[in-house]
Amino acid sequence: MSTTPYADPTALPRVADDDAHMAAAVAEARAAGESDDVPIGAVVVRDGSVIARGRNRREADRDPTAHAEILALRDASRALGRWRLEDCALYVTIEPCAMCAGAAIVARVPLVVFAGPEEKTGAVVSVLTLFDEPRALHRPAWRMGVRRDESEEMLRAFFAARRRAQE
């Protein structure tokens, strides 16, 4: 199996790059919402380019693990021919849950950028702080806040429409 050589680790996205990359994750989230899945999207960035995309597909695939982050990490691993994503950044429209944060840790992702907190299941700053766990084998750096209002509004609108449909 061929593997893609590692990129220069100093080539990770800077804060100035976050808006453009998060825009790609937001587009994935919109597509998920249009398919009746919770509108969460993710992209994996390497050397300044999006190399993998994912959107929630739990309803579409009838798969509880089909979270945007998991699908994007799988896609990135396939694209690069390796599971170690030490030269990639993960962008996601909401704080990762424990499963997705754990996947980023295991994949050795050095940077995770998310739009906003997830107060019920977030595993970076809200409910758990897995990226700061001293016993973890890898501790990704993280940033939060880019396109937060847009991402939160998308989720609010999605769940409001669901509630109206149930009335």
PDB file of C-alpha atoms in Angstrom:
ATOM      1  CA  MET A   1       0.000   0.000   0.000  1.00  0.00           C
ATOM      2  CA  SER A   2       1.364   3.381  -1.012  1.00  0.00           C
ATOM      3  CA  THR A   3       1.396   6.162   1.532  1.00  0.00           C
ATOM      4  CA  THR A   4       1.620   9.884   1.050  1.00  0.00           C
ATOM      5  CA  PRO A   5       4.735  11.437   2.612  1.00  0.00           C
ATOM      6  CA  TYR A   6       4.169  13.688   5.587  1.00  0.00           C
ATOM      7  CA  ALA A   7       3.807  17.409   5.080  1.00  0.00           C
ATOM      8  CA  ASP A   8       5.847  19.916   7.006  1.00  0.00           C
ATOM      9  CA  PRO A   9       4.134  20.090  10.424  1.00  0.00           C
ATOM     10  CA  THR A  10       4.683  23.847  10.496  1.00  0.00           C
ATOM     11  CA  ALA A  11       2.302  24.019   7.524  1.00  0.00           C
ATOM     12  CA  LEU A  12      -0.748  23.608   9.770  1.00  0.00           C
ATOM     13  CA  PRO A  13      -3.453  26.220   9.162  1.00  0.00           C
ATOM     14  CA  ARG A  14      -3.139  29.555  10.936  1.00  0.00           C
ATOM     15  CA  VAL A  15      -6.003  31.430  12.557  1.00  0.00           C
ATOM     16  CA  ALA A  16      -6.191  33.578   9.403  1.00  0.00           C
ATOM     17  CA  ASP A  17      -7.003  30.411   7.417  1.00  0.00           C
ATOM     18  CA  ASP A  18      -9.792  29.221   9.700  1.00  0.00           C
ATOM     19  CA  ASP A  19     -12.716  31.056   8.122  1.00  0.00           C
ATOM     20  CA  ALA A  20     -12.163  29.612   4.643  1.00  0.00           C
ATOM     21  CA  HIS A  21     -11.731  26.063   5.920  1.00  0.00           C
ATOM     22  CA  MET A  22     -14.716  26.315   8.247  1.00  0.00           C
ATOM     23  CA  ALA A  23     -16.793  27.540   5.294  1.00  0.00           C
ATOM     24  CA  ALA A  24     -16.184  24.141   3.691  1.00  0.00           C
ATOM     25  CA  ALA A  25     -17.322  22.398   6.886  1.00  0.00           C
ATOM     26  CA  VAL A  26     -20.434  24.603   6.997  1.00  0.00           C
ATOM     27  CA  ALA A  27     -21.262  23.580   3.413  1.00  0.00           C
ATOM     28  CA  GLU A  28     -21.073  19.927   4.498  1.00  0.00           C
ATOM     29  CA  ALA A  29     -23.339  20.695   7.463  1.00  0.00           C
ATOM     30  CA  ARG A  30     -25.925  22.295   5.168  1.00  0.00           C
ATOM     31  CA  ALA A  31     -25.892  19.206   2.968  1.00  0.00           C
ATOM     32  CA  ALA A  32     -26.439  16.989   6.026  1.00  0.00           C
ATOM     33  CA  GLY A  33     -29.430  19.087   7.093  1.00  0.00           C
ATOM     34  CA  GLU A  34     -30.937  18.881   3.616  1.00  0.00           C
ATOM     35  CA  SER A  35     -30.768  15.078   3.962  1.00  0.00           C
ATOM     36  CA  ASP A  36     -32.612  15.135   7.323  1.00  0.00           C
ATOM     37  CA  ASP A  37     -29.462  14.494   9.331  1.00  0.00           C
ATOM     38  CA  VAL A  38     -28.338  16.850  12.093  1.00  0.00           C
ATOM     39  CA  PRO A  39     -26.448  19.624  10.240  1.00  0.00           C
ATOM     40  CA  ILE A  40     -22.882  18.999  11.314  1.00  0.00           C
ATOM     41  CA  GLY A  41     -20.020  19.065   8.845  1.00  0.00           C
ATOM     42  CA  ALA A  42     -16.286  18.462   8.956  1.00  0.00           C
ATOM     43  CA  VAL A  43     -13.268  18.758   6.702  1.00  0.00           C
ATOM     44  CA  VAL A  44      -9.658  17.663   6.983  1.00  0.00           C
ATOM     45  CA  VAL A  45      -7.033  20.128   5.769  1.00  0.00           C
ATOM     46  CA  ARG A  46      -3.464  19.322   4.742  1.00  0.00           C
ATOM     47  CA  ASP A  47      -0.960  21.731   3.187  1.00  0.00           C
ATOM     48  CA  GLY A  48      -3.644  24.425   2.988  1.00  0.00           C
ATOM     49  CA  SER A  49      -6.150  22.312   1.021  1.00  0.00           C
ATOM     50  CA  VAL A  50      -9.233  20.359   1.987  1.00  0.00           C
ATOM     51  CA  ILE A  51      -8.366  16.700   1.381  1.00  0.00           C
ATOM     52  CA  ALA A  52     -11.425  15.077   2.979  1.00  0.00           C
ATOM     53  CA  ARG A  53     -15.014  15.926   3.819  1.00  0.00           C
ATOM     54  CA  GLY A  54     -17.669  14.485   6.055  1.00  0.00           C
ATOM     55  CA  ARG A  55     -21.206  15.268   7.119  1.00  0.00           C
ATOM     56  CA  ASN A  56     -23.504  13.614   9.582  1.00  0.00           C
ATOM     57  CA  ARG A  57     -25.031  10.524   7.959  1.00  0.00           C
ATOM     58  CA  ARG A  58     -26.473   8.734  10.979  1.00  0.00           C
ATOM     59  CA  GLU A  59     -30.010   8.795   9.588  1.00  0.00           C
ATOM     60  CA  ALA A  60     -28.994   8.181   5.977  1.00  0.00           C
ATOM     61  CA  ASP A  61     -26.724   5.239   6.846  1.00  0.00           C
ATOM     62  CA  ARG A  62     -28.644   4.021   9.926  1.00  0.00           C
ATOM     63  CA  ASP A  63     -25.252   4.093  11.648  1.00  0.00           C
ATOM     64  CA  PRO A  64     -24.731   5.620  15.107  1.00  0.00           C
ATOM     65  CA  THR A  65     -21.028   6.173  14.327  1.00  0.00           C
ATOM     66  CA  ALA A  66     -21.630   8.094  11.079  1.00  0.00           C
ATOM     67  CA  HIS A  67     -20.638  11.448  12.589  1.00  0.00           C
ATOM     68  CA  ALA A  68     -19.141  14.104  10.322  1.00  0.00           C
ATOM     69  CA  GLU A  69     -15.726  13.959  11.999  1.00  0.00           C
ATOM     70  CA  ILE A  70     -15.448  10.158  11.804  1.00  0.00           C
ATOM     71  CA  LEU A  71     -16.363  10.152   8.111  1.00  0.00           C
ATOM     72  CA  ALA A  72     -13.930  12.977   7.318  1.00  0.00           C
ATOM     73  CA  LEU A  73     -11.085  11.237   9.195  1.00  0.00           C
ATOM     74  CA  ARG A  74     -11.801   7.971   7.358  1.00  0.00           C
ATOM     75  CA  ASP A  75     -11.831   9.806   4.033  1.00  0.00           C
ATOM     76  CA  ALA A  76      -8.515  11.520   4.860  1.00  0.00           C
ATOM     77  CA  SER A  77      -6.907   8.216   5.833  1.00  0.00           C
ATOM     78  CA  ARG A  78      -8.016   6.651   2.555  1.00  0.00           C
ATOM     79  CA  ALA A  79      -6.782   9.664   0.565  1.00  0.00           C
ATOM     80  CA  LEU A  80      -3.354   9.591   2.218  1.00  0.00           C
ATOM     81  CA  GLY A  81      -3.025   5.820   2.516  1.00  0.00           C
ATOM     82  CA  ARG A  82      -2.262   6.002   6.234  1.00  0.00           C
ATOM     83  CA  TRP A  83      -4.100   6.340   9.517  1.00  0.00           C
ATOM     84  CA  ARG A  84      -1.678   8.765  11.150  1.00  0.00           C
ATOM     85  CA  LEU A  85      -2.900  12.240  10.303  1.00  0.00           C
ATOM     86  CA  GLU A  86      -0.070  14.068  12.075  1.00  0.00           C
ATOM     87  CA  ASP A  87       0.134  16.731   9.372  1.00  0.00           C
ATOM     88  CA  CYS A  88      -3.586  17.474   9.092  1.00  0.00           C
ATOM     89  CA  ALA A  89      -6.127  19.716  10.800  1.00  0.00           C
ATOM     90  CA  LEU A  90      -9.759  18.830  11.476  1.00  0.00           C
ATOM     91  CA  TYR A  91     -12.433  21.529  11.120  1.00  0.00           C
ATOM     92  CA  VAL A  92     -15.922  20.815  12.456  1.00  0.00           C
ATOM     93  CA  THR A  93     -19.034  22.925  12.913  1.00  0.00           C
ATOM     94  CA  ILE A  94     -19.538  21.931  16.561  1.00  0.00           C
ATOM     95  CA  GLU A  95     -17.423  20.664  19.443  1.00  0.00           C
ATOM     96  CA  PRO A  96     -16.619  16.974  18.938  1.00  0.00           C
ATOM     97  CA  CYS A  97     -18.275  14.350  21.130  1.00  0.00           C
ATOM     98  CA  ALA A  98     -16.204  11.781  23.042  1.00  0.00           C
ATOM     99  CA  MET A  99     -16.158   9.346  20.100  1.00  0.00           C
ATOM    100  CA  CYS A 100     -15.016  11.973  17.611  1.00  0.00           C
ATOM    101  CA  ALA A 101     -12.514  13.615  19.968  1.00  0.00           C
ATOM    102  CA  GLY A 102     -11.137  10.149  20.684  1.00  0.00           C
ATOM    103  CA  ALA A 103     -10.809   9.456  16.955  1.00  0.00           C
ATOM    104  CA  ALA A 104      -8.848  12.702  16.500  1.00  0.00           C
ATOM    105  CA  ILE A 105      -6.557  11.693  19.360  1.00  0.00           C
ATOM    106  CA  VAL A 106      -5.957   8.195  17.996  1.00  0.00           C
ATOM    107  CA  ALA A 107      -5.356   9.566  14.471  1.00  0.00           C
ATOM    108  CA  ARG A 108      -2.754  11.958  15.967  1.00  0.00           C
ATOM    109  CA  VAL A 109      -4.484  15.016  14.495  1.00  0.00           C
ATOM    110  CA  PRO A 110      -2.423  17.958  15.794  1.00  0.00           C
ATOM    111  CA  LEU A 111      -5.116  20.652  15.441  1.00  0.00           C
ATOM    112  CA  VAL A 112      -8.904  20.615  15.786  1.00  0.00           C
ATOM    113  CA  VAL A 113     -10.901  23.767  15.050  1.00  0.00           C
ATOM    114  CA  PHE A 114     -14.595  23.879  15.895  1.00  0.00           C
ATOM    115  CA  ALA A 115     -17.262  26.551  15.591  1.00  0.00           C
ATOM    116  CA  GLY A 116     -18.849  26.368  19.008  1.00  0.00           C
ATOM    117  CA  PRO A 117     -19.397  24.334  22.164  1.00  0.00           C
ATOM    118  CA  GLU A 118     -21.808  21.409  22.474  1.00  0.00           C
ATOM    119  CA  GLU A 119     -23.115  21.673  26.008  1.00  0.00           C
ATOM    120  CA  LYS A 120     -24.621  18.174  26.170  1.00  0.00           C
ATOM    121  CA  THR A 121     -21.974  15.977  24.556  1.00  0.00           C
ATOM    122  CA  GLY A 122     -18.902  18.121  23.856  1.00  0.00           C
ATOM    123  CA  ALA A 123     -15.673  16.407  24.828  1.00  0.00           C
ATOM    124  CA  VAL A 124     -13.136  19.220  24.369  1.00  0.00           C
ATOM    125  CA  VAL A 125     -14.383  22.002  26.675  1.00  0.00           C
ATOM    126  CA  SER A 126     -18.035  21.404  27.610  1.00  0.00           C
ATOM    127  CA  VAL A 127     -18.680  18.041  29.277  1.00  0.00           C
ATOM    128  CA  LEU A 128     -15.219  16.468  29.030  1.00  0.00           C
ATOM    129  CA  THR A 129     -11.761  17.860  28.289  1.00  0.00           C
ATOM    130  CA  LEU A 130     -10.202  14.936  26.446  1.00  0.00           C
ATOM    131  CA  PHE A 131      -7.657  17.064  24.571  1.00  0.00           C
ATOM    132  CA  ASP A 132      -6.244  18.224  27.908  1.00  0.00           C
ATOM    133  CA  GLU A 133      -6.174  14.753  29.492  1.00  0.00           C
ATOM    134  CA  PRO A 134      -2.587  14.273  30.718  1.00  0.00           C
ATOM    135  CA  ARG A 135      -2.790  10.479  30.298  1.00  0.00           C
ATOM    136  CA  ALA A 136      -3.864  10.681  26.642  1.00  0.00           C
ATOM    137  CA  LEU A 137      -1.366   9.370  24.125  1.00  0.00           C
ATOM    138  CA  HIS A 138      -1.779  12.566  22.073  1.00  0.00           C
ATOM    139  CA  ARG A 139      -3.210  15.977  22.927  1.00  0.00           C
ATOM    140  CA  PRO A 140      -4.387  17.998  19.918  1.00  0.00           C
ATOM    141  CA  ALA A 141      -4.281  21.763  20.022  1.00  0.00           C
ATOM    142  CA  TRP A 142      -7.693  23.301  19.470  1.00  0.00           C
ATOM    143  CA  ARG A 143      -9.406  26.561  18.600  1.00  0.00           C
ATOM    144  CA  MET A 144     -13.061  27.513  18.901  1.00  0.00           C
ATOM    145  CA  GLY A 145     -15.279  30.296  17.609  1.00  0.00           C
ATOM    146  CA  VAL A 146     -14.916  30.653  13.853  1.00  0.00           C
ATOM    147  CA  ARG A 147     -18.359  30.821  12.177  1.00  0.00           C
ATOM    148  CA  ARG A 148     -19.957  30.028  15.525  1.00  0.00           C
ATOM    149  CA  ASP A 149     -23.127  32.095  14.991  1.00  0.00           C
ATOM    150  CA  GLU A 150     -23.749  30.585  11.568  1.00  0.00           C
ATOM    151  CA  SER A 151     -23.231  27.025  12.800  1.00  0.00           C
ATOM    152  CA  GLU A 152     -25.373  27.479  15.900  1.00  0.00           C
ATOM    153  CA  GLU A 153     -28.176  29.088  13.893  1.00  0.00           C
ATOM    154  CA  MET A 154     -28.176  26.167  11.473  1.00  0.00           C
ATOM    155  CA  LEU A 155     -28.624  23.750  14.387  1.00  0.00           C
ATOM    156  CA  ARG A 156     -31.316  25.900  16.044  1.00  0.00           C
ATOM    157  CA  ALA A 157     -33.306  26.109  12.804  1.00  0.00           C
ATOM    158  CA  PHE A 158     -32.987  22.365  12.183  1.00  0.00           C
ATOM    159  CA  PHE A 159     -34.279  21.390  15.631  1.00  0.00           C
ATOM    160  CA  ALA A 160     -37.020  24.058  15.576  1.00  0.00           C
ATOM    161  CA  ALA A 161     -38.292  22.609  12.290  1.00  0.00           C
ATOM    162  CA  ARG A 162     -38.223  19.116  13.807  1.00  0.00           C
ATOM    163  CA  ARG A 163     -40.234  20.281  16.813  1.00  0.00           C
ATOM    164  CA  ARG A 164     -42.800  22.002  14.573  1.00  0.00           C
ATOM    165  CA  ALA A 165     -43.180  18.837  12.501  1.00  0.00           C
ATOM    166  CA  GLN A 166     -43.937  16.812  15.637  1.00  0.00           C
ATOM    167  CA  GLU A 167     -46.745  19.158  16.785  1.00  0.00           C
TER     168      GLU A 167
END
